[in-house]
Amino acid sequence: MDSRLRERARQVIPGGMFGHLHAKGLPEGYPQFFRSGQGCRLTDVDGREYLDFMCSWGPNVLGHRHPEVEEAVRRQLDLGDCLNGPTEHMVTLAERFVDLLPHAAWALFQKNGTDATTTCVTLSRAKTGRRKILVAAEAYHGAVPWCSPSLLGVTAEDRAHIGTYVYNDVASLEAAVERASGDLAAILVSPFKHDYGKEQALPTPEFAAAARRLADAEDAALVLDEVRCGFRLSMQGSWHALGVEPDLCSWSKAIANGYPLAAVTGGEAFRQAASELFVTGSFWCGGAAMAASVATLAVLEREDGPGHMRRMGQRLRDGIAAQAATHGVDLVNSGPPQMPLILFADDVDYRKGELFARETLARGVYMHPRHNMFLSLAHTEADIDEALEATDAALAAVAQHGA
Ligand code: PMP
């Protein structure tokens, strides 16, 4: 079925598939099309079931089809989703964001992460009257011309006011700020360094503090792009534990457990500019995704979602590290346990990583060889232990291949 669908897709869909969910970025054998998901299990169109460590690349933070979220969505769908304006859920949800996040005095809602990062950029410029935006080299913030990793169709003018710094390198951030000084609208930063195919790095306290200090000194916005990490690492914001609060945050992925929703949150100083900005979209007020989000945040808070995911991720990481040692395989484990990335030493072409992923997939465990993975509230210790049986066999194959 998957191969037939790929063939049909080649006729009517550009390249057979577009964007980062294209299976061509994965080793052979990975399915392109799926039928269903339940908890931390995923079923492809051919009926093969996988223990899922991608969670739809982040969104399914409670697991697929969490009953409380599904019930909230159903109730709203029975009443109508896309109306002439928002439902009550929008106000309730904004109140929840403001209650949870120390930095936030308001929230506005959109659909995709790119909507939210782009609005943070526009809003920073609107508030400051300046143009320059600093981003970490190789950081991903979305798929439109100001930030796309591809330069196809992008003009020099689209990037004219985007500067770069090196993540966790205070001197390089200082130099980038110096170059933009007088025209700096915002410093954009990810909660941790999660560049594709590279070892991940947590922010150093010095770097986070410097980002805050430099933004303040220039009267520019510090924007934290929470699209990937939001509510997986913390319910108070990913830099709260570091004692650094941003001015603006972009959110999406996990905030509505798979239903399409994004948000921008901001502090009091940005309220006026946010009120004047023209931001809108035909589907941005949909009530069902907001109902899903209210339910998702309630479950995450009640069940300590970030803590559970940290424990399950740590169990997976510790298990794999012990197996790798047994097999004499040199692993590079990085990132927070909730969003682990498994790379291999001396693996510039990712051959070991791809073999590892193929071997786990063949045993019913869906992992990614280059992108950080995602734990969910639905992963139990038994699920992790089941995954570890597959990783043990996969590491044996890597050891054999290496030899
Ligand atoms: N920022 C970050 C950090 C992301 O990981 C992503 C999506 N991978 C985006 C922005 C863009 O989000 P979306 O794909 O929903 O537009």
XYZ file of C-alpha atoms and ligand atoms in Angstrom:
419
model
C 0.000 0.000 0.000
C 2.785 2.448 0.937
C 4.575 1.891 -2.369
C 1.322 2.266 -4.345
C 0.540 5.513 -2.534
C 4.052 6.796 -3.239
C 3.533 6.024 -6.914
C 0.180 7.852 -7.011
C 1.686 10.737 -5.040
C 4.514 11.110 -7.547
C 1.897 12.014 -10.176
C 0.064 14.697 -8.209
C 2.250 15.876 -5.329
C 5.498 17.747 -5.971
C 8.381 15.346 -5.501
C 5.895 12.777 -4.212
C 6.062 14.586 -0.880
C 7.333 17.950 0.335
C 9.046 19.203 3.448
C 10.618 17.515 6.433
C 8.110 14.653 6.657
C 9.382 13.290 3.350
C 10.536 9.703 3.956
C 13.489 10.295 1.626
C 15.267 11.842 4.619
C 15.042 8.479 6.390
C 16.727 5.120 5.779
C 15.122 2.658 3.410
C 12.160 0.791 4.847
C 10.629 3.752 6.669
C 6.962 4.213 5.758
C 5.766 7.424 4.131
C 2.054 6.995 4.862
C 0.290 6.212 8.124
C -3.115 4.920 9.089
C -3.484 5.614 12.790
C -1.925 6.353 16.149
C -2.834 5.403 19.704
C -0.815 6.318 22.779
C 2.858 5.817 21.890
C 2.009 3.393 19.052
C 1.750 4.234 15.400
C 0.369 2.113 12.538
C 1.439 2.597 8.941
C -0.819 2.111 5.905
C 0.338 -1.485 5.593
C -0.775 -2.254 9.136
C 2.718 -2.438 10.642
C 2.809 -1.138 14.203
C 5.665 0.895 15.691
C 6.600 2.058 19.151
C 6.870 5.752 18.315
C 9.770 7.971 19.392
C 8.960 10.913 17.108
C 5.465 11.814 18.357
C 4.682 13.413 14.970
C 7.945 15.395 15.334
C 6.793 16.779 18.657
C 3.059 17.504 18.718
C 1.733 14.345 20.379
C 3.065 15.153 23.833
C 0.399 13.122 25.676
C 0.451 10.335 23.122
C -1.811 9.906 20.117
C -5.547 10.352 20.762
C -5.432 11.147 24.450
C -9.030 10.600 25.668
C -9.391 13.939 27.502
C -8.148 15.874 24.483
C -10.296 13.879 22.061
C -13.369 14.486 24.220
C -12.714 18.242 24.365
C -12.287 18.344 20.584
C -15.424 16.294 19.961
C -17.505 18.573 22.152
C -16.357 21.634 20.210
C -16.736 19.949 16.806
C -20.359 19.153 17.671
C -20.890 22.889 18.110
C -18.780 24.045 15.156
C -15.078 24.754 14.797
C -14.527 27.631 12.364
C -17.014 30.381 13.263
C -17.154 34.148 12.652
C -14.816 34.714 15.550
C -13.195 32.759 18.364
C -14.962 30.665 20.970
C -14.671 31.054 24.728
C -11.683 28.660 24.593
C -9.447 31.449 23.249
C -9.825 33.547 26.398
C -9.533 30.532 28.691
C -6.410 29.400 26.869
C -4.772 32.839 26.955
C -5.483 32.934 30.701
C -3.786 29.530 31.062
C -0.658 30.684 29.205
C -0.495 33.844 31.313
C -0.987 31.842 34.535
C 1.670 29.265 33.652
C 4.401 31.456 32.145
C 6.081 34.049 34.353
C 7.131 36.137 31.345
C 3.665 36.316 29.766
C 1.043 39.040 30.166
C -0.857 38.099 26.996
C -1.109 35.427 24.312
C -2.300 35.372 20.718
C -3.038 32.258 18.685
C -2.141 31.028 15.212
C -1.623 27.694 13.458
C 2.022 26.790 12.705
C 5.316 27.376 14.431
C 6.460 29.519 11.530
C 3.453 31.816 12.048
C 4.599 32.343 15.612
C 8.329 32.881 14.968
C 7.520 35.258 12.100
C 5.128 37.231 14.297
C 7.804 37.488 16.998
C 10.165 38.956 14.401
C 7.560 41.401 13.034
C 6.435 42.386 16.516
C 10.016 43.030 17.675
C 10.507 45.329 14.689
C 7.154 47.039 15.254
C 7.912 47.703 18.916
C 11.504 48.858 18.504
C 11.300 50.573 15.104
C 14.510 48.713 14.189
C 15.370 46.057 11.620
C 18.103 43.617 12.710
C 17.273 40.118 13.942
C 20.011 37.832 15.307
C 19.657 34.058 15.040
C 22.047 31.231 15.900
C 23.820 29.834 12.837
C 22.035 26.624 11.690
C 19.118 27.034 14.088
C 15.726 26.198 12.597
C 12.911 28.727 13.027
C 10.613 27.834 10.131
C 10.141 27.547 6.392
C 9.574 31.059 5.014
C 12.140 33.293 3.286
C 13.502 35.127 6.364
C 14.464 31.815 8.044
C 14.205 28.847 5.659
C 17.227 26.510 5.642
C 16.901 26.458 1.851
C 17.868 29.500 -0.189
C 15.799 28.408 -3.208
C 13.455 31.246 -4.089
C 14.884 33.418 -1.331
C 16.279 36.857 -2.225
C 19.197 38.600 -0.575
C 16.702 41.273 0.504
C 14.717 38.659 2.446
C 17.814 38.019 4.572
C 19.252 41.532 4.525
C 18.639 42.159 8.221
C 19.224 38.676 9.607
C 22.541 38.341 11.463
C 24.017 35.230 13.025
C 25.909 34.224 16.152
C 27.198 30.885 17.424
C 24.996 29.194 20.060
C 26.531 29.164 23.557
C 29.361 31.457 22.406
C 28.999 34.675 24.381
C 31.783 36.450 22.474
C 30.154 35.711 19.132
C 26.783 36.941 20.402
C 28.443 40.116 21.703
C 30.096 40.663 18.329
C 26.812 40.117 16.449
C 25.049 42.568 18.756
C 27.872 45.065 18.242
C 27.476 44.796 14.441
C 23.718 45.377 14.714
C 23.965 48.015 17.431
C 21.529 50.900 17.020
C 19.369 48.862 14.644
C 18.787 45.707 16.712
C 15.158 44.587 17.015
C 15.598 41.101 18.491
C 17.871 38.285 19.559
C 16.173 35.010 18.658
C 17.293 31.925 20.528
C 16.275 28.257 20.866
C 15.907 26.830 24.395
C 18.807 24.508 23.604
C 20.942 23.889 20.527
C 18.934 21.374 18.511
C 20.338 21.708 14.993
C 19.554 18.900 12.570
C 22.100 16.067 12.503
C 24.436 17.706 15.039
C 25.220 16.899 18.636
C 22.773 18.878 20.776
C 23.896 21.272 23.502
C 22.081 22.658 26.517
C 22.460 26.419 27.011
C 25.159 27.473 29.422
C 23.904 29.775 32.196
C 26.451 32.375 30.992
C 25.051 32.311 27.471
C 21.428 32.637 28.599
C 22.332 35.500 30.950
C 24.340 37.236 28.213
C 21.416 37.009 25.769
C 19.185 38.718 28.349
C 21.805 41.349 29.261
C 22.628 42.213 25.637
C 18.959 42.474 24.623
C 18.365 44.800 27.582
C 21.398 46.919 26.832
C 20.148 47.464 23.257
C 16.501 47.782 24.311
C 15.812 44.917 21.903
C 13.554 41.872 22.368
C 14.820 38.539 23.636
C 12.720 35.977 21.744
C 12.742 32.343 22.891
C 11.593 29.954 20.148
C 9.720 27.330 22.182
C 8.122 25.697 19.129
C 10.036 22.435 19.558
C 10.672 22.324 23.326
C 7.614 24.056 24.736
C 5.960 22.198 27.646
C 8.272 19.161 27.233
C 11.052 20.595 29.367
C 9.040 22.751 31.761
C 5.545 24.120 32.369
C 7.001 27.579 33.158
C 9.043 28.048 30.008
C 12.256 26.321 29.006
C 14.617 28.986 30.388
C 12.738 29.543 33.644
C 15.063 27.199 35.532
C 18.016 29.255 34.307
C 16.477 32.379 35.814
C 16.175 34.048 32.409
C 12.771 35.235 31.185
C 12.267 36.173 27.519
C 10.236 39.121 26.213
C 8.443 37.051 23.588
C 7.974 33.326 22.950
C 6.785 31.372 19.936
C 4.892 28.124 20.621
C 3.351 25.335 18.577
C 3.870 21.554 18.220
C 2.988 20.133 21.659
C 0.570 22.806 22.888
C -2.580 21.070 21.560
C -1.505 17.402 21.449
C -1.506 17.152 17.667
C -4.248 19.628 16.811
C -3.080 22.604 14.742
C -2.268 25.523 16.990
C 0.535 28.012 17.568
C 0.866 30.872 19.994
C 2.903 33.969 20.715
C 3.229 35.065 24.320
C 4.764 38.287 25.530
C 5.352 40.629 28.406
C 3.614 43.863 29.321
C 6.135 45.972 27.383
C 5.010 44.355 24.124
C 1.245 44.499 24.735
C 0.662 47.807 22.957
C 2.675 46.871 19.860
C 0.967 43.459 19.758
C -2.428 45.190 19.884
C -1.565 47.349 16.883
C 0.025 44.648 14.730
C -2.105 43.180 11.911
C -1.815 39.420 12.326
C -4.526 37.069 11.212
C -5.400 33.860 9.361
C -8.648 32.286 8.160
C -8.338 29.333 10.526
C -6.569 30.897 13.482
C -9.717 31.173 15.629
C -10.792 27.525 15.262
C -12.267 26.416 18.567
C -11.416 22.710 18.450
C -7.622 23.134 18.554
C -7.946 25.623 21.407
C -10.203 23.223 23.314
C -7.525 20.576 22.692
C -4.883 22.905 24.064
C -6.787 23.726 27.258
C -7.164 19.969 27.864
C -3.525 19.236 26.943
C -2.091 21.805 29.336
C -4.347 20.535 32.131
C -3.118 16.949 31.700
C 0.531 17.994 31.379
C 0.314 20.011 34.586
C -1.696 17.453 36.567
C 0.554 14.526 35.602
C 3.858 16.441 35.656
C 4.344 15.728 31.946
C 7.873 17.186 31.742
C 8.994 15.144 34.784
C 7.531 11.914 33.398
C 9.111 12.454 29.986
C 12.453 13.255 31.638
C 12.360 9.987 33.607
C 11.339 7.884 30.594
C 13.928 9.588 28.387
C 16.604 9.016 31.004
C 15.663 5.326 31.267
C 15.986 5.010 27.499
C 19.277 6.909 27.455
C 20.821 4.962 30.340
C 19.711 1.671 28.813
C 21.156 2.465 25.405
C 24.389 3.788 26.903
C 24.867 0.533 28.869
C 24.134 -1.567 25.774
C 26.543 0.495 23.669
C 29.272 -0.074 26.263
C 28.588 -3.812 26.200
C 28.786 -3.904 22.419
C 31.843 -1.648 22.330
C 29.997 0.979 20.267
C 30.901 4.649 20.755
C 27.643 6.594 21.110
C 27.039 10.333 21.250
C 23.944 10.870 23.410
C 22.863 14.495 23.577
C 20.053 16.872 24.458
C 17.630 16.797 27.375
C 16.267 13.294 28.115
C 12.780 14.345 26.915
C 14.230 15.089 23.450
C 17.143 12.702 22.950
C 19.390 12.499 19.927
C 21.471 9.385 19.333
C 24.503 9.821 17.095
C 27.567 7.647 16.687
C 31.208 8.655 16.977
C 33.198 8.668 13.702
C 29.992 8.607 11.682
C 30.238 11.645 9.401
C 28.074 10.005 6.733
C 25.525 8.737 9.307
C 25.971 5.157 8.097
C 26.059 3.735 11.612
C 23.106 5.905 12.623
C 21.085 4.780 9.624
C 21.897 1.125 10.242
C 20.870 1.545 13.887
C 17.574 3.198 12.861
C 16.836 0.562 10.196
C 17.461 -2.236 12.662
C 15.224 -0.691 15.331
C 12.481 -0.050 12.749
C 12.638 -3.682 11.640
C 11.895 -4.571 15.290
C 8.906 -2.213 15.475
C 10.571 0.834 17.036
C 10.381 4.112 15.115
C 13.498 6.217 15.815
C 15.242 8.940 13.827
C 18.936 8.785 12.913
C 19.569 12.565 12.677
C 16.787 14.557 14.265
C 16.143 14.772 17.987
C 13.410 12.394 19.064
C 10.477 13.068 21.398
C 9.161 11.280 24.476
C 5.506 11.563 25.469
C 3.402 11.110 28.570
C 2.144 7.850 27.020
C 5.564 6.154 27.173
C 5.713 3.799 30.153
C 8.674 1.964 31.669
C 7.418 -1.199 29.922
C 7.465 0.640 26.571
C 10.998 1.857 27.173
C 12.117 -1.654 28.116
C 10.482 -3.013 24.961
C 12.337 -0.396 22.906
C 15.571 -1.375 24.650
C 15.249 -4.935 23.365
C 15.234 -3.527 19.841
C 18.117 -1.118 20.457
C 20.224 -3.923 21.923
C 19.862 -5.953 18.724
C 20.400 -2.834 16.607
C 23.606 -1.969 18.483
C 24.823 -5.531 17.976
C 24.352 -4.963 14.243
C 26.253 -1.662 14.424
C 29.078 -3.359 16.349
C 29.260 -6.100 13.725
C 29.181 -3.571 10.879
C 31.909 -1.487 12.573
C 34.071 -4.588 12.926
N 10.915 26.675 15.324
C 11.398 25.488 15.725
C 12.421 25.450 16.816
C 10.954 24.314 15.125
O 11.437 23.131 15.529
C 9.963 24.390 14.118
C 9.428 23.137 13.449
N 10.269 22.051 13.395
C 9.515 25.655 13.720
C 9.983 26.774 14.359
C 8.486 25.804 12.634
O 7.276 25.246 13.017
P 6.221 24.772 11.921
O 6.814 23.649 11.161
O 5.023 24.378 12.715
O 5.933 25.973 11.056
